[in-house]
Short mmCIF file of C-alpha atoms and ligand atoms in Angstrom, two decimals:
data_model
loop_
_atom_site.label_atom_id
_atom_site.label_comp_id
_atom_site.label_asym_id
_atom_site.label_seq_id
_atom_site.Cartn_x
_atom_site.Cartn_y
_atom_site.Cartn_z
CA MET A 121 -3.29 29.38 42.33
CA VAL A 122 -4.77 28.73 38.93
CA PRO A 123 -3.38 25.47 37.54
CA ALA A 124 -1.47 25.81 34.30
CA SER A 125 -3.78 24.97 31.45
CA PRO A 126 -2.91 21.74 29.68
CA ALA A 127 -1.13 21.98 26.38
CA PRO A 128 -3.76 22.42 23.68
CA GLN A 129 -4.55 19.19 21.88
CA GLN A 130 -3.27 19.28 18.34
CA ALA A 131 -5.71 18.69 15.53
CA LEU A 132 -5.32 15.26 13.96
CA SER A 133 -4.46 16.84 10.65
CA THR A 134 -1.81 19.14 12.15
CA LEU A 135 1.60 17.93 11.06
CA SER A 136 4.76 18.52 13.09
CA ASP A 137 7.41 20.64 11.34
CA ASP A 138 9.31 17.48 10.52
CA GLU A 139 6.22 15.72 9.12
CA ARG A 140 5.28 18.79 7.07
CA LEU A 141 8.75 19.13 5.55
CA PHE A 142 8.91 15.40 4.85
CA ARG A 143 5.51 15.39 3.14
CA ALA A 144 6.43 18.48 1.10
CA SER A 145 9.68 16.88 -0.08
CA VAL A 146 7.85 13.71 -1.15
CA ALA A 147 5.17 15.74 -2.95
CA GLU A 148 7.86 17.76 -4.72
CA PHE A 149 9.66 14.57 -5.79
CA ALA A 150 6.41 13.03 -7.00
CA ASP A 151 5.58 16.09 -9.05
CA ARG A 152 9.06 16.41 -10.57
CA GLU A 153 10.14 12.80 -11.00
CA ILE A 154 6.99 10.66 -11.13
CA ARG A 155 4.40 12.80 -12.91
CA PRO A 156 6.23 12.93 -16.28
CA LEU A 157 6.45 9.10 -16.30
CA VAL A 158 2.91 8.17 -15.23
CA ARG A 159 1.36 7.68 -18.65
CA ALA A 160 4.30 5.71 -20.11
CA MET A 161 4.64 3.48 -17.04
CA ASP A 162 0.91 2.70 -17.17
CA ASP A 163 1.10 1.92 -20.90
CA GLN A 164 4.21 -0.24 -20.46
CA ALA A 165 2.95 -1.80 -17.22
CA ALA A 166 6.33 -1.31 -15.59
CA ILE A 167 7.96 1.08 -13.14
CA ASP A 168 10.97 2.97 -14.50
CA ARG A 169 14.14 1.63 -12.82
CA ARG A 170 15.58 5.14 -12.54
CA LEU A 171 12.50 6.16 -10.62
CA ILE A 172 13.01 3.24 -8.22
CA ASP A 173 16.60 4.42 -7.71
CA GLY A 174 15.23 7.89 -6.95
CA LEU A 175 12.83 6.47 -4.35
CA PHE A 176 15.76 4.75 -2.63
CA ALA A 177 17.92 7.87 -2.82
CA LEU A 178 15.20 9.93 -1.13
CA GLY A 179 14.91 7.35 1.66
CA LEU A 180 11.32 6.45 0.77
CA MET A 181 12.04 2.73 0.65
CA ALA A 182 13.42 2.64 4.19
CA ILE A 183 11.30 5.05 6.17
CA GLU A 184 11.22 3.17 9.48
CA ILE A 185 14.59 1.43 9.12
CA PRO A 186 17.00 2.63 11.84
CA GLU A 187 19.76 4.99 10.71
CA ALA A 188 22.34 2.42 11.83
CA PHE A 189 21.10 0.20 8.98
CA GLY A 190 20.94 3.04 6.46
CA GLY A 191 17.29 4.02 6.87
CA ALA A 192 15.48 7.24 7.73
CA GLU A 193 14.47 6.06 11.22
CA ALA A 194 11.15 7.87 10.94
CA SER A 195 7.70 6.81 12.10
CA PHE A 196 4.91 4.72 10.61
CA PHE A 197 3.01 7.99 10.24
CA HIS A 198 5.80 9.23 7.95
CA ALA A 199 5.36 6.11 5.81
CA VAL A 200 1.64 6.85 5.57
CA LEU A 201 2.37 10.45 4.54
CA ALA A 202 4.77 9.22 1.86
CA VAL A 203 2.28 6.73 0.42
CA GLU A 204 -0.42 9.41 0.38
CA ALA A 205 1.77 12.02 -1.34
CA VAL A 206 3.12 9.59 -3.96
CA SER A 207 -0.35 8.22 -4.69
CA GLU A 208 -1.69 11.71 -5.43
CA VAL A 209 0.47 11.45 -8.53
CA ASP A 210 0.61 7.69 -9.17
CA PRO A 211 -1.06 5.07 -6.93
CA ALA A 212 0.96 2.35 -8.71
CA VAL A 213 4.17 3.85 -7.32
CA GLY A 214 2.29 4.37 -4.04
CA VAL A 215 1.80 0.64 -3.56
CA LEU A 216 5.47 -0.07 -4.29
CA VAL A 217 6.43 2.25 -1.43
CA ASP A 218 3.61 0.90 0.70
CA VAL A 219 4.46 -2.82 0.49
CA GLN A 220 8.15 -2.13 1.12
CA ASN A 221 7.53 -0.07 4.23
CA THR A 222 4.26 -1.13 5.84
CA LEU A 223 4.50 -4.88 5.17
CA VAL A 224 8.04 -6.09 4.57
CA ILE A 225 10.11 -3.70 6.70
CA ASN A 226 7.45 -3.67 9.38
CA ALA A 227 7.47 -7.46 9.66
CA LEU A 228 11.26 -7.50 9.88
CA ARG A 229 11.48 -4.76 12.48
CA ARG A 230 9.08 -6.57 14.76
CA TRP A 231 10.03 -10.20 14.25
CA ALA A 232 13.57 -10.52 12.86
CA THR A 233 16.55 -11.74 14.87
CA PRO A 234 19.52 -9.36 15.17
CA ALA A 235 21.32 -11.43 12.51
CA GLN A 236 18.34 -11.20 10.16
CA LEU A 237 18.09 -7.44 10.74
CA SER A 238 21.79 -7.00 9.91
CA ALA A 239 21.45 -9.15 6.82
CA CYS A 240 18.23 -7.65 5.41
CA LEU A 241 17.73 -4.06 6.53
CA PRO A 242 20.85 -2.53 4.91
CA ARG A 243 19.90 -4.19 1.60
CA LEU A 244 16.32 -2.96 1.83
CA ALA A 245 17.54 0.54 2.62
CA ARG A 246 20.10 0.57 -0.22
CA ASP A 247 18.55 -0.95 -3.33
CA THR A 248 16.51 -4.09 -2.62
CA ILE A 249 12.76 -4.22 -3.05
CA GLY A 250 10.73 -6.51 -0.81
CA ALA A 251 7.59 -8.51 -1.60
CA TYR A 252 5.02 -10.12 0.66
CA ALA A 253 3.76 -13.53 -0.48
CA LEU A 254 0.73 -14.79 1.40
CA SER A 255 -2.09 -15.27 -1.15
CA GLU A 256 -2.57 -18.34 -3.33
CA ALA A 257 -5.04 -19.28 -6.04
CA GLY A 258 -7.28 -21.02 -3.51
CA SER A 259 -6.64 -18.83 -0.46
CA GLY A 260 -7.31 -15.11 -0.52
CA SER A 261 -9.74 -13.88 2.14
CA ASP A 262 -9.27 -17.26 3.83
CA ALA A 263 -5.53 -16.66 3.80
CA PHE A 264 -4.61 -19.36 6.28
CA ALA A 265 -6.03 -22.06 4.02
CA LEU A 266 -2.77 -21.73 2.09
CA THR A 267 -1.23 -24.96 0.81
CA THR A 268 2.40 -24.05 0.10
CA ARG A 269 4.37 -26.63 2.06
CA ALA A 270 7.59 -26.23 4.03
CA VAL A 271 9.23 -29.55 4.92
CA ARG A 272 12.19 -29.72 7.29
CA ARG A 273 15.26 -31.29 5.70
CA GLY A 274 18.42 -31.01 7.83
CA ASP A 275 19.24 -27.34 8.42
CA ALA A 276 16.70 -26.14 5.89
CA PHE A 277 13.01 -26.02 5.09
CA VAL A 278 12.11 -27.05 1.56
CA LEU A 279 9.29 -24.95 0.12
CA THR A 280 6.94 -26.24 -2.57
CA GLY A 281 3.85 -24.48 -3.89
CA ARG A 282 2.55 -21.48 -5.77
CA LYS A 283 1.82 -17.97 -4.61
CA LEU A 284 -0.45 -15.63 -6.54
CA TRP A 285 -0.91 -11.86 -6.85
CA ILE A 286 2.47 -10.92 -5.41
CA THR A 287 3.02 -7.16 -5.61
CA ASN A 288 6.58 -6.02 -6.49
CA ALA A 289 7.52 -9.58 -7.50
CA SER A 290 9.11 -8.51 -10.82
CA GLU A 291 11.53 -6.17 -9.09
CA ALA A 292 11.89 -7.78 -5.66
CA GLY A 293 15.18 -9.12 -4.31
CA LEU A 294 13.71 -10.35 -1.02
CA PHE A 295 10.46 -12.25 -0.49
CA LEU A 296 8.60 -12.81 2.74
CA ILE A 297 6.86 -16.10 1.99
CA PHE A 298 4.21 -17.82 4.09
CA ALA A 299 4.02 -21.62 4.00
CA THR A 300 2.74 -24.36 6.28
CA ILE A 301 5.00 -26.77 8.13
CA ASP A 302 1.98 -28.84 9.23
CA PRO A 303 -1.29 -28.69 7.28
CA ALA A 304 -3.04 -30.66 10.03
CA ALA A 305 -2.25 -27.88 12.52
CA GLY A 306 -4.30 -25.33 10.56
CA TYR A 307 -3.23 -21.73 11.11
CA LYS A 308 -0.75 -22.90 13.75
CA GLY A 309 1.35 -24.49 11.01
CA ILE A 310 1.85 -21.24 9.09
CA THR A 311 5.47 -20.13 9.06
CA ALA A 312 7.10 -17.05 7.53
CA PHE A 313 10.36 -17.34 5.57
CA LEU A 314 12.79 -14.71 4.32
CA VAL A 315 13.76 -15.88 0.85
CA ASP A 316 16.31 -14.30 -1.44
CA ARG A 317 15.26 -13.99 -5.07
CA LEU A 318 18.30 -15.96 -6.23
CA THR A 319 17.44 -19.00 -4.09
CA PRO A 320 17.35 -22.07 -6.35
CA GLY A 321 13.78 -23.30 -6.74
CA LEU A 322 12.19 -19.86 -6.58
CA THR A 323 10.82 -18.57 -9.88
CA VAL A 324 8.81 -15.43 -10.53
CA GLY A 325 6.05 -16.52 -12.87
CA ARG A 326 3.39 -14.86 -14.98
CA LYS A 327 2.81 -11.15 -14.55
CA GLU A 328 -0.88 -10.18 -14.37
CA ASP A 329 -2.36 -7.87 -17.00
CA LYS A 330 -4.42 -5.60 -14.75
CA LEU A 331 -7.27 -3.08 -14.84
CA GLY A 332 -5.41 -0.52 -12.73
CA ILE A 333 -2.14 0.19 -10.92
CA ARG A 334 -0.71 -1.36 -14.05
CA ALA A 335 2.87 -0.19 -13.48
CA SER A 336 2.97 -2.10 -10.20
CA SER A 337 4.02 -5.68 -10.90
CA THR A 338 1.71 -8.46 -9.68
CA CYS A 339 3.07 -11.95 -10.32
CA GLU A 340 2.81 -15.59 -9.54
CA LEU A 341 5.61 -17.11 -7.48
CA ILE A 342 6.58 -20.71 -8.09
CA LEU A 343 8.40 -22.69 -5.41
CA GLU A 344 9.84 -26.04 -6.43
CA ASP A 345 12.06 -27.76 -3.90
CA CYS A 346 13.22 -24.35 -2.75
CA ALA A 347 15.57 -24.96 0.19
CA VAL A 348 15.58 -22.09 2.69
CA PRO A 349 18.05 -22.27 5.61
CA ALA A 350 16.21 -22.67 8.94
CA HIS A 351 17.84 -19.47 10.23
CA GLN A 352 15.76 -17.61 7.63
CA VAL A 353 12.50 -18.41 9.40
CA LEU A 354 11.03 -15.08 10.53
CA GLY A 355 9.78 -15.34 14.09
CA GLU A 356 9.25 -18.92 15.15
CA PRO A 357 8.00 -21.88 13.12
CA GLY A 358 4.21 -21.93 13.45
CA ARG A 359 3.96 -18.22 14.27
CA GLY A 360 3.57 -17.00 10.71
CA TYR A 361 -0.16 -16.42 11.18
CA LYS A 362 0.61 -13.84 13.87
CA ILE A 363 3.11 -12.09 11.62
CA ALA A 364 0.57 -12.02 8.78
CA ILE A 365 -2.25 -10.70 10.96
CA ASP A 366 -0.12 -8.01 12.60
CA THR A 367 1.47 -6.76 9.40
CA LEU A 368 -1.75 -6.75 7.39
CA ASN A 369 -3.54 -4.82 10.12
CA GLU A 370 -0.90 -2.11 9.74
CA GLY A 371 -0.59 -2.44 5.98
CA ARG A 372 -4.29 -1.65 5.68
CA ILE A 373 -3.60 1.86 6.96
CA GLY A 374 -1.10 2.28 4.13
CA ILE A 375 -3.73 1.25 1.59
CA GLY A 376 -6.08 3.78 3.19
CA ALA A 377 -3.37 6.39 2.60
CA GLN A 378 -2.92 5.24 -1.00
CA MET A 379 -6.66 5.68 -1.59
CA VAL A 380 -6.79 9.12 0.09
CA GLY A 381 -3.88 10.25 -2.09
CA LEU A 382 -5.59 8.87 -5.18
CA ALA A 383 -8.85 10.67 -4.34
CA GLN A 384 -7.04 13.96 -3.71
CA GLY A 385 -5.09 13.63 -6.96
CA ALA A 386 -8.30 13.04 -8.93
CA LEU A 387 -10.09 15.93 -7.21
CA ASP A 388 -7.18 18.32 -7.86
CA HIS A 389 -7.31 17.53 -11.58
CA ALA A 390 -11.10 17.97 -11.65
CA VAL A 391 -10.92 21.33 -9.86
CA ARG A 392 -8.32 22.67 -12.30
CA TYR A 393 -10.32 21.40 -15.27
CA VAL A 394 -13.71 22.86 -14.32
CA LYS A 395 -12.12 26.27 -13.79
CA GLU A 396 -10.78 26.21 -17.35
CA ARG A 397 -13.52 24.40 -19.24
CA ARG A 398 -16.24 26.76 -20.49
CA GLN A 399 -19.79 25.77 -21.40
CA PHE A 400 -22.84 28.05 -21.76
CA GLY A 401 -20.40 30.97 -21.88
CA ARG A 402 -18.96 30.41 -18.39
CA PRO A 403 -16.45 28.16 -16.64
CA VAL A 404 -18.09 24.88 -15.65
CA ALA A 405 -16.94 25.65 -12.08
CA ASP A 406 -19.51 28.47 -11.97
CA PHE A 407 -22.40 26.02 -11.88
CA GLN A 408 -23.66 25.33 -8.39
CA GLY A 409 -24.44 21.72 -9.31
CA VAL A 410 -20.72 21.18 -10.00
CA GLN A 411 -19.59 23.15 -6.96
CA PHE A 412 -21.71 20.99 -4.66
CA GLN A 413 -20.28 17.80 -6.14
CA LEU A 414 -16.74 19.07 -5.53
CA ALA A 415 -17.64 20.16 -2.01
CA ARG A 416 -19.01 16.71 -1.17
CA ALA A 417 -15.91 15.00 -2.58
CA ALA A 418 -13.57 17.30 -0.60
CA THR A 419 -15.54 16.55 2.58
CA GLU A 420 -15.38 12.81 2.04
CA ILE A 421 -11.64 12.91 1.34
CA GLN A 422 -10.98 14.86 4.52
CA ALA A 423 -13.08 12.39 6.54
CA ALA A 424 -11.14 9.46 5.06
CA ARG A 425 -7.81 11.24 5.63
CA LEU A 426 -8.63 11.84 9.30
CA LEU A 427 -9.46 8.15 9.75
CA VAL A 428 -6.15 7.19 8.11
CA TYR A 429 -4.12 9.67 10.17
CA ASN A 430 -5.87 8.62 13.36
CA ALA A 431 -5.20 4.93 12.74
CA ALA A 432 -1.54 5.66 11.95
CA ARG A 433 -1.09 7.83 15.04
CA LEU A 434 -2.75 5.17 17.22
CA ARG A 435 -0.33 2.61 15.82
CA ASP A 436 2.69 4.84 16.50
CA ALA A 437 1.41 5.45 20.04
CA GLY A 438 1.17 1.70 20.66
CA LEU A 439 -2.61 1.94 21.16
CA PRO A 440 -5.21 -0.49 19.72
CA PHE A 441 -6.03 0.38 16.12
CA LEU A 442 -7.54 -2.78 14.58
CA ALA A 443 -11.05 -1.44 13.89
CA ASP A 444 -9.71 2.02 13.01
CA ALA A 445 -7.43 0.49 10.36
CA ALA A 446 -10.32 -1.47 8.86
CA MET A 447 -12.56 1.61 8.90
CA CYS A 448 -9.98 3.81 7.22
CA LYS A 449 -9.33 1.34 4.41
CA LEU A 450 -13.05 0.69 3.90
CA LEU A 451 -13.98 4.36 3.69
CA ALA A 452 -10.89 5.59 1.83
CA SER A 453 -11.28 2.99 -0.92
CA GLU A 454 -14.96 3.88 -1.42
CA VAL A 455 -14.18 7.60 -1.43
CA ALA A 456 -11.39 7.02 -3.95
CA GLU A 457 -13.73 5.22 -6.31
CA ARG A 458 -16.46 7.87 -5.96
CA THR A 459 -14.07 10.79 -6.38
CA ALA A 460 -12.29 9.31 -9.38
CA SER A 461 -15.68 8.62 -10.96
CA LEU A 462 -16.73 12.23 -10.35
CA ALA A 463 -13.48 13.46 -11.89
CA VAL A 464 -14.18 11.42 -15.02
CA ASN A 465 -17.72 12.84 -15.16
CA LEU A 466 -16.51 16.42 -14.77
CA TYR A 467 -13.98 16.00 -17.59
CA GLY A 468 -16.88 14.93 -19.82
CA GLY A 469 -15.71 13.04 -22.90
CA TYR A 470 -12.11 14.01 -22.14
CA GLY A 471 -12.41 12.01 -18.91
CA PHE A 472 -12.91 8.85 -20.91
CA VAL A 473 -9.68 8.98 -22.88
CA LYS A 474 -6.08 8.31 -21.96
CA ASP A 475 -4.82 11.74 -23.03
CA TYR A 476 -6.09 13.03 -19.70
CA PRO A 477 -5.09 11.71 -16.28
CA VAL A 478 -8.42 10.97 -14.60
CA GLU A 479 -9.40 7.71 -16.32
CA LYS A 480 -6.28 6.14 -14.78
CA PHE A 481 -7.30 7.22 -11.29
CA TYR A 482 -10.69 5.62 -11.93
CA ARG A 483 -9.06 2.32 -12.95
CA ASP A 484 -6.54 2.49 -10.10
CA ALA A 485 -9.22 3.10 -7.46
CA LYS A 486 -10.83 -0.32 -7.74
CA ILE A 487 -7.97 -2.24 -6.16
CA GLY A 488 -8.43 -0.45 -2.82
CA GLN A 489 -11.57 -2.53 -2.18
CA ILE A 490 -9.79 -5.80 -2.96
CA TYR A 491 -6.23 -6.17 -1.68
CA GLU A 492 -5.05 -6.43 1.93
CA GLY A 493 -8.55 -7.66 2.79
CA THR A 494 -11.63 -6.99 0.66
CA SER A 495 -14.24 -4.49 1.83
CA ASN A 496 -16.38 -7.36 3.11
CA LEU A 497 -13.49 -8.53 5.27
CA GLN A 498 -13.02 -4.99 6.64
CA LEU A 499 -16.75 -4.91 7.44
CA GLN A 500 -16.36 -8.23 9.22
CA THR A 501 -13.59 -6.79 11.43
CA ILE A 502 -15.59 -3.62 12.14
CA ALA A 503 -18.75 -5.63 12.90
CA LYS A 504 -16.84 -7.77 15.44
CA HIS A 505 -15.69 -4.55 17.12
CA VAL A 506 -19.20 -3.06 17.09
CA LEU A 507 -20.77 -6.19 18.53
CA ALA A 508 -18.06 -6.94 21.10
C1 FAD B 193 -3.27 -6.17 -7.76
C2 FAD B 193 -3.23 -7.11 -6.59
C3 FAD B 193 -2.12 -7.10 -5.76
C4 FAD B 193 -2.05 -8.00 -4.69
N1 FAD B 193 -0.91 -8.02 -3.92
C5 FAD B 193 -0.76 -9.02 -3.01
C6 FAD B 193 0.50 -9.21 -2.34
O1 FAD B 193 1.45 -8.46 -2.52
N2 FAD B 193 0.62 -10.27 -1.48
C7 FAD B 193 -0.41 -11.14 -1.24
O2 FAD B 193 -0.22 -12.06 -0.46
N3 FAD B 193 -1.61 -10.98 -1.86
C8 FAD B 193 -1.80 -9.96 -2.73
N4 FAD B 193 -3.00 -9.80 -3.39
C9 FAD B 193 -4.11 -10.73 -3.10
C10 FAD B 193 -5.26 -10.04 -2.39
O3 FAD B 193 -4.92 -9.76 -1.06
C11 FAD B 193 -6.49 -10.96 -2.53
O4 FAD B 193 -6.89 -10.89 -3.89
C12 FAD B 193 -7.61 -10.54 -1.62
O5 FAD B 193 -7.29 -10.78 -0.28
C13 FAD B 193 -8.91 -11.26 -1.97
O6 FAD B 193 -8.72 -12.64 -2.08
P1 FAD B 193 -9.30 -13.41 -3.36
O7 FAD B 193 -8.85 -12.68 -4.56
O8 FAD B 193 -8.94 -14.84 -3.24
O9 FAD B 193 -10.88 -13.24 -3.25
P2 FAD B 193 -11.85 -14.19 -2.40
O10 FAD B 193 -11.32 -14.36 -1.03
O11 FAD B 193 -12.13 -15.40 -3.20
O12 FAD B 193 -13.16 -13.30 -2.34
C14 FAD B 193 -14.13 -13.26 -3.38
C15 FAD B 193 -15.32 -12.44 -2.88
O13 FAD B 193 -15.92 -13.11 -1.75
C16 FAD B 193 -16.02 -12.23 -0.66
N5 FAD B 193 -15.84 -12.97 0.58
C17 FAD B 193 -14.89 -13.92 0.85
N6 FAD B 193 -15.04 -14.36 2.11
C18 FAD B 193 -16.08 -13.68 2.65
C19 FAD B 193 -16.72 -13.68 3.92
N7 FAD B 193 -16.29 -14.47 4.92
N8 FAD B 193 -17.77 -12.84 4.11
C20 FAD B 193 -18.21 -12.05 3.13
N9 FAD B 193 -17.63 -11.99 1.91
C21 FAD B 193 -16.58 -12.79 1.66
C22 FAD B 193 -14.90 -11.22 -0.87
O14 FAD B 193 -15.18 -10.01 -0.20
C23 FAD B 193 -14.91 -11.05 -2.38
O15 FAD B 193 -15.89 -10.10 -2.73
C24 FAD B 193 -3.12 -8.88 -4.44
C25 FAD B 193 -4.24 -8.88 -5.28
C26 FAD B 193 -4.29 -8.02 -6.35
C27 FAD B 193 -5.49 -8.07 -7.26
#
């Protein structure tokens, strides 16, 4: 008897019906609700509150939160699809969705106690934005050199220090803050705390005036005798380094998705433009030199997308994905920069002015090589894997 042939392997880029419908609904929302606001939000360096409400209403701020807590109970891959689709229109909104889902909610789902889950997840699903506060002025790539102190006092830990570069800080209601309970213990002193915005002693400080993703808030966080009840430690005291490593490894895939979306958004604009723009009596798209540039960009985007999708699917399958996540962020951020630069070039002089959308993609692309681990740090992770 001939054995039944195995089910054909699906292509990495093949989406299930559910994934396809989800992605289409996010893309439709982004086109209808985000696109008209992109220019104004970039100029004003702020995300429209009504838009944030819309993101919550569509379930995009609670993608992996279980339905019992008011979330969509979907997969990490869905979160990646959402970040990609939103970032095609506005990468600044993309990172808002990304930090909420791939860092804050992810950390809670893995490490929170049942009481913490009940206290935080319904809020995050309903209307509360989360922020992830690890970096400080003196500790970026060397994140565990952080100096924010947490000192035990009775039933609380008292936090003192300053955090820098905290995405979503202007809007956030809940902060995941990393501090050390024992500087002498090195990384083994790092502890993660769930801190409500209204906690006395917590102040959101200066908002950065940025090159790109300007609508996304990036602020300093000042902690002065900020007493956080001990039951708001996430995981165990001294295990914060593990929470940071695990969440950032996954968050990196989200940034890869943000950069793939950005690159696709820039390419789509460029393609439309070169079909319309006429020089030498023909559309610019007729020139083979231009066609080949577009073909190369499309190829690079697809390669980056496949790396992102593969890393996300590995993560959902519970398989190792550390090097894959680093590779996808490294490549996607470089492709985003190259594609956005090409789009500016193909718009000619119009690419250099704010009346057209591509200069913003060019500015927005740069951050992909910096946050959630610079490109050098991704190369370090990949090199360790190669040399192992
Ligand atoms: C817009 C924005 C949003 C951010 N959002 C957040 C957030 O929400 N939460 C948060 O905690 N942080 C956030 N960050 C901080 C971000 O993660 C850090 O900026 C990043 O990790 C780099 O750290 P750094 O800026 O201190 O640079 P540094 O670590 O000082 O690096 C400077 C340069 O040295 C290189 N370098 C450093 N070490 C090595 C090495 N060992 N080998 C080779 N090269 C090396 C780096 O690649 C880089 O080119 C954000 C930053 C920005 C700009």
